[in-house]
Amino acid sequence: EQPKESPQPAPRQIFQERQRITGLPLYFQDYLSVRHSRCKEFRVYWTELRGTMLFFYDDKKAPMYSQKLDISALTSATNVYPDENGSAHFILMLSNGELELKANDSESGKEWKCFILTVTKLSVPPDESLLPGQLTRMHEVLEKEKKRRITRNDCSSTSLNRKSPPSSTLTTMPVCFYAVSRQEATEMLEKNPSCGNLILRPGRDSKNYAITIRHELDAPHLKHYKVMSKGTSYIIELERQVTLPSLQDVVNYFVTQTRGKLKPFVIRT
């Protein structure tokens, strides 16, 4: 008999999980080679454009992203001529630095650039080389993004009128979230103390989360806290359970309770 292959998550299941985690509509996806302005090497990610956010996944079938980037403050997207392998190479100029991207081929690179400009500038780029089918997709994405922003603004104003915390309306993950294991989070905090001392990470199952912190007292102290997802709320497993409406509120709770001694871990790029 042939050995049975281990079951892989169904594409629909992966899509639904990513949709739940990001809370944003998917506009475009493909492999991209990515390099931040201070890095020497490109790194390949399965990349998704959702709203005005780029989500980078280490694996095409991973439900949890490893990095994300807000491109809403894009100032320009500049083409670099294709390299010797025929890859399309372009640079995004953002308010906080540059991001270099390489697509597999010139056609994919052109689509990436046009989709990014469409969602950030809220207009389809006047590119005559776009095919009719591509133009149709750009206009569909443009209409979806316009509606998303109107809905988001309506929800925000409703929330503010009810005097509920603005953070409870956020659907994106906190900046200190990393799709890493307990051991990896520990190493990140030990090696980069200047970046912060609090990491939000996935729990051992895909439904819940955990907080890893590194306290500098007489000697460095590491602690881990479970954050359970229940309905639309999150419960911090402390001596006395604390229930909060969002993951951002969970992070804020640790910061305020320690009077700012705990700081979200953010890798500066």
PDB file of C-alpha atoms in Angstrom:
ATOM      1  CA  GLU A   1       0.000   0.000   0.000  1.00  0.00           C
ATOM      2  CA  GLN A   2       1.055   3.566  -0.696  1.00  0.00           C
ATOM      3  CA  PRO A   3       1.822   5.583   2.472  1.00  0.00           C
ATOM      4  CA  LYS A   4      -0.891   8.103   3.278  1.00  0.00           C
ATOM      5  CA  GLU A   5       0.078  11.764   3.098  1.00  0.00           C
ATOM      6  CA  SER A   6      -0.647  13.896   6.130  1.00  0.00           C
ATOM      7  CA  PRO A   7      -3.770  16.008   5.540  1.00  0.00           C
ATOM      8  CA  GLN A   8      -3.169  19.639   4.559  1.00  0.00           C
ATOM      9  CA  PRO A   9      -5.546  22.459   5.541  1.00  0.00           C
ATOM     10  CA  ALA A  10      -8.100  23.075   2.818  1.00  0.00           C
ATOM     11  CA  PRO A  11      -7.567  26.332   0.872  1.00  0.00           C
ATOM     12  CA  ARG A  12     -11.001  27.568   1.972  1.00  0.00           C
ATOM     13  CA  GLN A  13     -10.157  26.855   5.636  1.00  0.00           C
ATOM     14  CA  ILE A  14      -6.888  28.819   5.320  1.00  0.00           C
ATOM     15  CA  PHE A  15      -8.702  31.714   3.617  1.00  0.00           C
ATOM     16  CA  GLN A  16     -11.355  31.852   6.350  1.00  0.00           C
ATOM     17  CA  GLU A  17      -8.744  31.779   9.136  1.00  0.00           C
ATOM     18  CA  ARG A  18      -6.732  34.604   7.517  1.00  0.00           C
ATOM     19  CA  GLN A  19      -9.927  36.575   7.015  1.00  0.00           C
ATOM     20  CA  ARG A  20     -10.761  36.154  10.714  1.00  0.00           C
ATOM     21  CA  ILE A  21      -7.273  37.146  11.895  1.00  0.00           C
ATOM     22  CA  THR A  22      -6.791  40.175   9.620  1.00  0.00           C
ATOM     23  CA  GLY A  23     -10.399  41.342   9.419  1.00  0.00           C
ATOM     24  CA  LEU A  24      -9.677  42.788   5.951  1.00  0.00           C
ATOM     25  CA  PRO A  25     -10.806  41.905   2.389  1.00  0.00           C
ATOM     26  CA  LEU A  26      -8.305  40.155   0.123  1.00  0.00           C
ATOM     27  CA  TYR A  27      -7.482  42.088  -3.074  1.00  0.00           C
ATOM     28  CA  PHE A  28      -4.377  40.375  -4.476  1.00  0.00           C
ATOM     29  CA  GLN A  29      -1.925  37.620  -3.529  1.00  0.00           C
ATOM     30  CA  ASP A  30       1.260  36.042  -4.882  1.00  0.00           C
ATOM     31  CA  TYR A  31       4.867  35.384  -3.970  1.00  0.00           C
ATOM     32  CA  LEU A  32       7.055  38.458  -3.454  1.00  0.00           C
ATOM     33  CA  SER A  33      10.723  38.879  -2.593  1.00  0.00           C
ATOM     34  CA  VAL A  34      10.943  41.585   0.068  1.00  0.00           C
ATOM     35  CA  ARG A  35      13.807  43.714   1.356  1.00  0.00           C
ATOM     36  CA  HIS A  36      13.577  46.512   3.922  1.00  0.00           C
ATOM     37  CA  SER A  37      15.839  49.526   3.476  1.00  0.00           C
ATOM     38  CA  ARG A  38      18.314  48.405   6.142  1.00  0.00           C
ATOM     39  CA  CYS A  39      18.498  44.730   5.137  1.00  0.00           C
ATOM     40  CA  LYS A  40      21.054  43.225   2.756  1.00  0.00           C
ATOM     41  CA  GLU A  41      19.136  40.191   1.545  1.00  0.00           C
ATOM     42  CA  PHE A  42      15.751  39.726  -0.106  1.00  0.00           C
ATOM     43  CA  ARG A  43      13.392  37.251   1.563  1.00  0.00           C
ATOM     44  CA  VAL A  44      10.561  35.436  -0.212  1.00  0.00           C
ATOM     45  CA  TYR A  45       7.060  35.600   1.305  1.00  0.00           C
ATOM     46  CA  TRP A  46       3.609  34.566   0.215  1.00  0.00           C
ATOM     47  CA  THR A  47       2.113  38.065   0.261  1.00  0.00           C
ATOM     48  CA  GLU A  48      -1.473  39.284   0.495  1.00  0.00           C
ATOM     49  CA  LEU A  49      -2.813  42.776  -0.137  1.00  0.00           C
ATOM     50  CA  ARG A  50      -5.772  43.300   2.198  1.00  0.00           C
ATOM     51  CA  GLY A  51      -7.188  46.811   2.418  1.00  0.00           C
ATOM     52  CA  THR A  52      -4.124  49.051   2.638  1.00  0.00           C
ATOM     53  CA  MET A  53      -2.084  46.401   4.460  1.00  0.00           C
ATOM     54  CA  LEU A  54       0.498  43.942   3.127  1.00  0.00           C
ATOM     55  CA  PHE A  55       0.599  40.657   5.063  1.00  0.00           C
ATOM     56  CA  PHE A  56       3.680  38.464   4.693  1.00  0.00           C
ATOM     57  CA  TYR A  57       3.453  34.697   5.269  1.00  0.00           C
ATOM     58  CA  ASP A  58       6.445  32.355   5.636  1.00  0.00           C
ATOM     59  CA  ASP A  59       4.447  29.656   3.871  1.00  0.00           C
ATOM     60  CA  LYS A  60       1.601  29.724   1.354  1.00  0.00           C
ATOM     61  CA  LYS A  61      -0.514  27.527   3.641  1.00  0.00           C
ATOM     62  CA  ALA A  62       0.282  29.268   6.943  1.00  0.00           C
ATOM     63  CA  PRO A  63      -2.894  30.736   8.497  1.00  0.00           C
ATOM     64  CA  MET A  64      -0.926  33.277  10.574  1.00  0.00           C
ATOM     65  CA  TYR A  65       1.201  36.006   8.998  1.00  0.00           C
ATOM     66  CA  SER A  66       4.759  36.620  10.209  1.00  0.00           C
ATOM     67  CA  GLN A  67       4.905  40.341   9.328  1.00  0.00           C
ATOM     68  CA  LYS A  68       2.575  43.078   8.186  1.00  0.00           C
ATOM     69  CA  LEU A  69       3.030  46.538   6.712  1.00  0.00           C
ATOM     70  CA  ASP A  70       0.647  49.478   6.527  1.00  0.00           C
ATOM     71  CA  ILE A  71       1.060  51.113   3.096  1.00  0.00           C
ATOM     72  CA  SER A  72      -1.682  53.740   3.487  1.00  0.00           C
ATOM     73  CA  ALA A  73       0.999  56.460   3.749  1.00  0.00           C
ATOM     74  CA  LEU A  74       2.572  55.495   0.400  1.00  0.00           C
ATOM     75  CA  THR A  75       4.217  58.455  -1.307  1.00  0.00           C
ATOM     76  CA  SER A  76       5.314  56.731  -4.538  1.00  0.00           C
ATOM     77  CA  ALA A  77       5.959  53.396  -6.250  1.00  0.00           C
ATOM     78  CA  THR A  78       9.006  53.417  -8.532  1.00  0.00           C
ATOM     79  CA  ASN A  79       9.891  50.821 -11.162  1.00  0.00           C
ATOM     80  CA  VAL A  80      13.383  49.369 -11.326  1.00  0.00           C
ATOM     81  CA  TYR A  81      14.259  47.660 -14.602  1.00  0.00           C
ATOM     82  CA  PRO A  82      13.859  43.836 -14.559  1.00  0.00           C
ATOM     83  CA  ASP A  83      16.952  42.026 -13.307  1.00  0.00           C
ATOM     84  CA  GLU A  84      18.904  39.318 -15.132  1.00  0.00           C
ATOM     85  CA  ASN A  85      16.332  36.694 -14.084  1.00  0.00           C
ATOM     86  CA  GLY A  86      13.440  38.687 -15.563  1.00  0.00           C
ATOM     87  CA  SER A  87      11.957  39.494 -12.129  1.00  0.00           C
ATOM     88  CA  ALA A  88       9.959  42.728 -11.879  1.00  0.00           C
ATOM     89  CA  HIS A  89      11.574  44.959  -9.282  1.00  0.00           C
ATOM     90  CA  PHE A  90       9.945  48.041  -7.751  1.00  0.00           C
ATOM     91  CA  ILE A  91      10.355  50.251  -4.673  1.00  0.00           C
ATOM     92  CA  LEU A  92       7.621  51.564  -2.387  1.00  0.00           C
ATOM     93  CA  MET A  93       8.452  54.906  -0.769  1.00  0.00           C
ATOM     94  CA  LEU A  94       6.720  55.129   2.610  1.00  0.00           C
ATOM     95  CA  SER A  95       6.787  57.818   5.270  1.00  0.00           C
ATOM     96  CA  ASN A  96       8.981  55.603   7.471  1.00  0.00           C
ATOM     97  CA  GLY A  97      11.383  54.295   4.792  1.00  0.00           C
ATOM     98  CA  GLU A  98      11.694  52.257   1.619  1.00  0.00           C
ATOM     99  CA  LEU A  99      10.509  48.751   0.819  1.00  0.00           C
ATOM    100  CA  GLU A 100      11.948  46.898  -2.191  1.00  0.00           C
ATOM    101  CA  LEU A 101       9.767  44.255  -3.817  1.00  0.00           C
ATOM    102  CA  LYS A 102      10.446  41.708  -6.560  1.00  0.00           C
ATOM    103  CA  ALA A 103       7.678  39.805  -8.317  1.00  0.00           C
ATOM    104  CA  ASN A 104       8.173  36.546 -10.228  1.00  0.00           C
ATOM    105  CA  ASP A 105       7.719  38.194 -13.609  1.00  0.00           C
ATOM    106  CA  SER A 106       6.959  41.551 -15.192  1.00  0.00           C
ATOM    107  CA  GLU A 107       3.207  40.827 -15.507  1.00  0.00           C
ATOM    108  CA  SER A 108       2.846  39.978 -11.809  1.00  0.00           C
ATOM    109  CA  GLY A 109       4.986  42.998 -10.885  1.00  0.00           C
ATOM    110  CA  LYS A 110       2.771  45.294 -12.928  1.00  0.00           C
ATOM    111  CA  GLU A 111      -0.354  43.951 -11.198  1.00  0.00           C
ATOM    112  CA  TRP A 112       1.156  44.332  -7.732  1.00  0.00           C
ATOM    113  CA  LYS A 113       2.131  47.930  -8.399  1.00  0.00           C
ATOM    114  CA  CYS A 114      -1.258  48.836  -9.911  1.00  0.00           C
ATOM    115  CA  PHE A 115      -3.268  47.181  -7.108  1.00  0.00           C
ATOM    116  CA  ILE A 116      -1.144  48.927  -4.452  1.00  0.00           C
ATOM    117  CA  LEU A 117      -1.602  52.317  -6.128  1.00  0.00           C
ATOM    118  CA  THR A 118      -5.337  51.686  -6.575  1.00  0.00           C
ATOM    119  CA  VAL A 119      -5.991  51.042  -2.861  1.00  0.00           C
ATOM    120  CA  THR A 120      -3.650  53.762  -1.534  1.00  0.00           C
ATOM    121  CA  LYS A 121      -4.537  56.541  -3.995  1.00  0.00           C
ATOM    122  CA  LEU A 122      -8.178  55.446  -4.492  1.00  0.00           C
ATOM    123  CA  SER A 123      -7.869  55.620  -8.269  1.00  0.00           C
ATOM    124  CA  VAL A 124      -6.884  53.153 -10.974  1.00  0.00           C
ATOM    125  CA  PRO A 125      -3.442  54.072 -12.416  1.00  0.00           C
ATOM    126  CA  PRO A 126      -3.687  55.324 -16.021  1.00  0.00           C
ATOM    127  CA  ASP A 127      -1.614  52.417 -17.364  1.00  0.00           C
ATOM    128  CA  GLU A 128      -2.482  51.710 -21.008  1.00  0.00           C
ATOM    129  CA  SER A 129      -0.712  48.342 -20.925  1.00  0.00           C
ATOM    130  CA  LEU A 130      -3.331  46.863 -18.578  1.00  0.00           C
ATOM    131  CA  LEU A 131      -5.521  44.250 -20.228  1.00  0.00           C
ATOM    132  CA  PRO A 132      -9.336  44.683 -20.149  1.00  0.00           C
ATOM    133  CA  GLY A 133      -9.684  41.907 -17.566  1.00  0.00           C
ATOM    134  CA  GLN A 134      -7.036  43.488 -15.341  1.00  0.00           C
ATOM    135  CA  LEU A 135      -8.709  46.883 -15.593  1.00  0.00           C
ATOM    136  CA  THR A 136     -12.040  45.358 -14.565  1.00  0.00           C
ATOM    137  CA  ARG A 137     -10.433  43.788 -11.489  1.00  0.00           C
ATOM    138  CA  MET A 138      -8.771  47.097 -10.555  1.00  0.00           C
ATOM    139  CA  HIS A 139     -12.106  48.924 -10.716  1.00  0.00           C
ATOM    140  CA  GLU A 140     -13.789  46.191  -8.640  1.00  0.00           C
ATOM    141  CA  VAL A 141     -11.082  46.492  -5.970  1.00  0.00           C
ATOM    142  CA  LEU A 142     -11.383  50.295  -6.062  1.00  0.00           C
ATOM    143  CA  GLU A 143     -15.128  50.122  -5.345  1.00  0.00           C
ATOM    144  CA  LYS A 144     -14.621  47.565  -2.538  1.00  0.00           C
ATOM    145  CA  GLU A 145     -11.941  49.717  -0.894  1.00  0.00           C
ATOM    146  CA  LYS A 146     -14.120  52.856  -1.095  1.00  0.00           C
ATOM    147  CA  LYS A 147     -17.023  50.995   0.548  1.00  0.00           C
ATOM    148  CA  ARG A 148     -14.711  49.515   3.198  1.00  0.00           C
ATOM    149  CA  ARG A 149     -13.453  52.956   4.200  1.00  0.00           C
ATOM    150  CA  ILE A 150     -16.969  54.401   4.376  1.00  0.00           C
ATOM    151  CA  THR A 151     -18.084  51.472   6.567  1.00  0.00           C
ATOM    152  CA  ARG A 152     -14.974  51.769   8.754  1.00  0.00           C
ATOM    153  CA  ASN A 153     -15.514  55.509   9.254  1.00  0.00           C
ATOM    154  CA  ASP A 154     -19.178  54.962  10.089  1.00  0.00           C
ATOM    155  CA  CYS A 155     -18.258  52.274  12.645  1.00  0.00           C
ATOM    156  CA  SER A 156     -15.589  54.504  14.187  1.00  0.00           C
ATOM    157  CA  SER A 157     -17.922  57.467  14.571  1.00  0.00           C
ATOM    158  CA  THR A 158     -20.655  55.240  16.051  1.00  0.00           C
ATOM    159  CA  SER A 159     -18.146  53.795  18.488  1.00  0.00           C
ATOM    160  CA  LEU A 160     -16.909  57.226  19.556  1.00  0.00           C
ATOM    161  CA  ASN A 161     -20.477  58.454  20.043  1.00  0.00           C
ATOM    162  CA  ARG A 162     -21.033  55.538  22.450  1.00  0.00           C
ATOM    163  CA  LYS A 163     -17.842  56.531  24.296  1.00  0.00           C
ATOM    164  CA  SER A 164     -16.334  53.071  23.782  1.00  0.00           C
ATOM    165  CA  PRO A 165     -12.540  52.799  23.506  1.00  0.00           C
ATOM    166  CA  PRO A 166     -11.288  53.486  19.948  1.00  0.00           C
ATOM    167  CA  SER A 167      -9.035  50.413  20.194  1.00  0.00           C
ATOM    168  CA  SER A 168     -12.077  48.146  20.375  1.00  0.00           C
ATOM    169  CA  THR A 169     -12.884  48.934  16.736  1.00  0.00           C
ATOM    170  CA  LEU A 170      -9.464  47.910  15.422  1.00  0.00           C
ATOM    171  CA  THR A 171      -9.394  44.721  13.372  1.00  0.00           C
ATOM    172  CA  THR A 172      -5.661  44.523  12.614  1.00  0.00           C
ATOM    173  CA  MET A 173      -3.197  42.852  14.959  1.00  0.00           C
ATOM    174  CA  PRO A 174      -1.142  44.907  17.435  1.00  0.00           C
ATOM    175  CA  VAL A 175       2.330  45.906  16.200  1.00  0.00           C
ATOM    176  CA  CYS A 176       3.963  43.657  18.809  1.00  0.00           C
ATOM    177  CA  PHE A 177       2.291  40.497  17.415  1.00  0.00           C
ATOM    178  CA  TYR A 178       4.671  37.952  15.882  1.00  0.00           C
ATOM    179  CA  ALA A 179       3.844  34.466  14.621  1.00  0.00           C
ATOM    180  CA  VAL A 180       6.580  32.855  16.711  1.00  0.00           C
ATOM    181  CA  SER A 181       6.885  30.083  19.293  1.00  0.00           C
ATOM    182  CA  ARG A 182       7.447  30.588  23.013  1.00  0.00           C
ATOM    183  CA  GLN A 183      11.160  29.870  22.597  1.00  0.00           C
ATOM    184  CA  GLU A 184      11.503  32.226  19.600  1.00  0.00           C
ATOM    185  CA  ALA A 185       9.734  35.028  21.483  1.00  0.00           C
ATOM    186  CA  THR A 186      12.118  34.542  24.411  1.00  0.00           C
ATOM    187  CA  GLU A 187      15.154  34.763  22.106  1.00  0.00           C
ATOM    188  CA  MET A 188      13.789  37.890  20.385  1.00  0.00           C
ATOM    189  CA  LEU A 189      13.385  39.684  23.715  1.00  0.00           C
ATOM    190  CA  GLU A 190      16.822  38.605  24.962  1.00  0.00           C
ATOM    191  CA  LYS A 191      18.680  39.613  21.791  1.00  0.00           C
ATOM    192  CA  ASN A 192      16.892  42.942  21.172  1.00  0.00           C
ATOM    193  CA  PRO A 193      16.118  44.593  24.539  1.00  0.00           C
ATOM    194  CA  SER A 194      16.063  48.060  22.953  1.00  0.00           C
ATOM    195  CA  CYS A 195      13.061  47.074  20.775  1.00  0.00           C
ATOM    196  CA  GLY A 196      10.735  46.495  23.735  1.00  0.00           C
ATOM    197  CA  ASN A 197       9.940  43.792  26.265  1.00  0.00           C
ATOM    198  CA  LEU A 198       6.434  42.516  25.442  1.00  0.00           C
ATOM    199  CA  ILE A 199       5.467  40.169  22.590  1.00  0.00           C
ATOM    200  CA  LEU A 200       1.996  38.955  21.637  1.00  0.00           C
ATOM    201  CA  ARG A 201       2.150  35.570  19.900  1.00  0.00           C
ATOM    202  CA  PRO A 202      -0.106  32.657  18.908  1.00  0.00           C
ATOM    203  CA  GLY A 203      -1.021  30.142  21.597  1.00  0.00           C
ATOM    204  CA  ARG A 204      -0.314  26.441  21.183  1.00  0.00           C
ATOM    205  CA  ASP A 205      -3.585  26.065  19.280  1.00  0.00           C
ATOM    206  CA  SER A 206      -4.677  28.379  16.473  1.00  0.00           C
ATOM    207  CA  LYS A 207      -7.582  29.892  18.454  1.00  0.00           C
ATOM    208  CA  ASN A 208      -5.831  31.510  21.403  1.00  0.00           C
ATOM    209  CA  TYR A 209      -2.843  33.750  22.100  1.00  0.00           C
ATOM    210  CA  ALA A 210      -0.083  34.328  24.636  1.00  0.00           C
ATOM    211  CA  ILE A 211       1.916  37.252  26.016  1.00  0.00           C
ATOM    212  CA  THR A 212       5.648  36.872  26.648  1.00  0.00           C
ATOM    213  CA  ILE A 213       7.364  39.562  28.727  1.00  0.00           C
ATOM    214  CA  ARG A 214      10.930  40.142  29.914  1.00  0.00           C
ATOM    215  CA  HIS A 215      11.269  42.152  33.141  1.00  0.00           C
ATOM    216  CA  GLU A 216      14.551  43.836  34.085  1.00  0.00           C
ATOM    217  CA  LEU A 217      14.540  43.644  37.869  1.00  0.00           C
ATOM    218  CA  ASP A 218      17.588  42.471  39.881  1.00  0.00           C
ATOM    219  CA  ALA A 219      18.049  40.016  37.011  1.00  0.00           C
ATOM    220  CA  PRO A 220      16.147  39.503  33.728  1.00  0.00           C
ATOM    221  CA  HIS A 221      12.808  37.780  34.395  1.00  0.00           C
ATOM    222  CA  LEU A 222      10.705  36.012  31.757  1.00  0.00           C
ATOM    223  CA  LYS A 223       6.974  35.385  32.104  1.00  0.00           C
ATOM    224  CA  HIS A 224       4.266  33.980  29.843  1.00  0.00           C
ATOM    225  CA  TYR A 225       0.519  34.642  30.096  1.00  0.00           C
ATOM    226  CA  LYS A 226      -2.336  32.879  28.308  1.00  0.00           C
ATOM    227  CA  VAL A 227      -4.837  35.040  26.415  1.00  0.00           C
ATOM    228  CA  MET A 228      -8.020  33.077  25.687  1.00  0.00           C
ATOM    229  CA  SER A 229     -10.348  34.046  22.840  1.00  0.00           C
ATOM    230  CA  LYS A 230     -14.017  33.880  23.823  1.00  0.00           C
ATOM    231  CA  GLY A 231     -16.605  35.159  21.367  1.00  0.00           C
ATOM    232  CA  THR A 232     -15.578  38.725  20.527  1.00  0.00           C
ATOM    233  CA  SER A 233     -13.604  39.145  23.779  1.00  0.00           C
ATOM    234  CA  TYR A 234     -10.192  38.104  25.103  1.00  0.00           C
ATOM    235  CA  ILE A 235      -9.480  36.815  28.614  1.00  0.00           C
ATOM    236  CA  ILE A 236      -6.061  37.224  30.269  1.00  0.00           C
ATOM    237  CA  GLU A 237      -5.376  34.252  32.535  1.00  0.00           C
ATOM    238  CA  LEU A 238      -4.234  36.015  35.731  1.00  0.00           C
ATOM    239  CA  GLU A 239      -5.024  35.240  39.381  1.00  0.00           C
ATOM    240  CA  ARG A 240      -8.164  37.172  38.686  1.00  0.00           C
ATOM    241  CA  GLN A 241      -9.249  36.905  35.047  1.00  0.00           C
ATOM    242  CA  VAL A 242      -9.343  40.119  33.021  1.00  0.00           C
ATOM    243  CA  THR A 243     -11.730  40.327  30.037  1.00  0.00           C
ATOM    244  CA  LEU A 244     -11.071  42.867  27.276  1.00  0.00           C
ATOM    245  CA  PRO A 245     -12.698  43.622  23.888  1.00  0.00           C
ATOM    246  CA  SER A 246      -9.601  43.415  21.641  1.00  0.00           C
ATOM    247  CA  LEU A 247      -6.009  42.193  21.469  1.00  0.00           C
ATOM    248  CA  GLN A 248      -4.814  45.807  21.369  1.00  0.00           C
ATOM    249  CA  ASP A 249      -6.610  46.358  24.673  1.00  0.00           C
ATOM    250  CA  VAL A 250      -4.804  43.289  26.053  1.00  0.00           C
ATOM    251  CA  VAL A 251      -1.432  44.854  25.156  1.00  0.00           C
ATOM    252  CA  ASN A 252      -2.532  48.239  26.543  1.00  0.00           C
ATOM    253  CA  TYR A 253      -3.568  46.563  29.824  1.00  0.00           C
ATOM    254  CA  PHE A 254      -0.048  45.224  30.444  1.00  0.00           C
ATOM    255  CA  VAL A 255       1.506  48.589  29.569  1.00  0.00           C
ATOM    256  CA  THR A 256      -0.789  50.647  31.828  1.00  0.00           C
ATOM    257  CA  GLN A 257      -0.699  48.181  34.751  1.00  0.00           C
ATOM    258  CA  THR A 258       3.127  48.400  34.826  1.00  0.00           C
ATOM    259  CA  ARG A 259       3.056  52.200  34.331  1.00  0.00           C
ATOM    260  CA  GLY A 260       4.926  51.924  31.071  1.00  0.00           C
ATOM    261  CA  LYS A 261       7.661  49.564  32.293  1.00  0.00           C
ATOM    262  CA  LEU A 262       6.434  47.061  29.720  1.00  0.00           C
ATOM    263  CA  LYS A 263       6.778  48.282  26.146  1.00  0.00           C
ATOM    264  CA  PRO A 264       5.456  46.537  22.999  1.00  0.00           C
ATOM    265  CA  PHE A 265       8.280  44.845  21.086  1.00  0.00           C
ATOM    266  CA  VAL A 266       8.685  46.484  17.648  1.00  0.00           C
ATOM    267  CA  ILE A 267      11.529  45.669  15.260  1.00  0.00           C
ATOM    268  CA  ARG A 268      12.707  48.930  13.734  1.00  0.00           C
ATOM    269  CA  THR A 269      13.132  48.714   9.958  1.00  0.00           C
TER     270      THR A 269
END
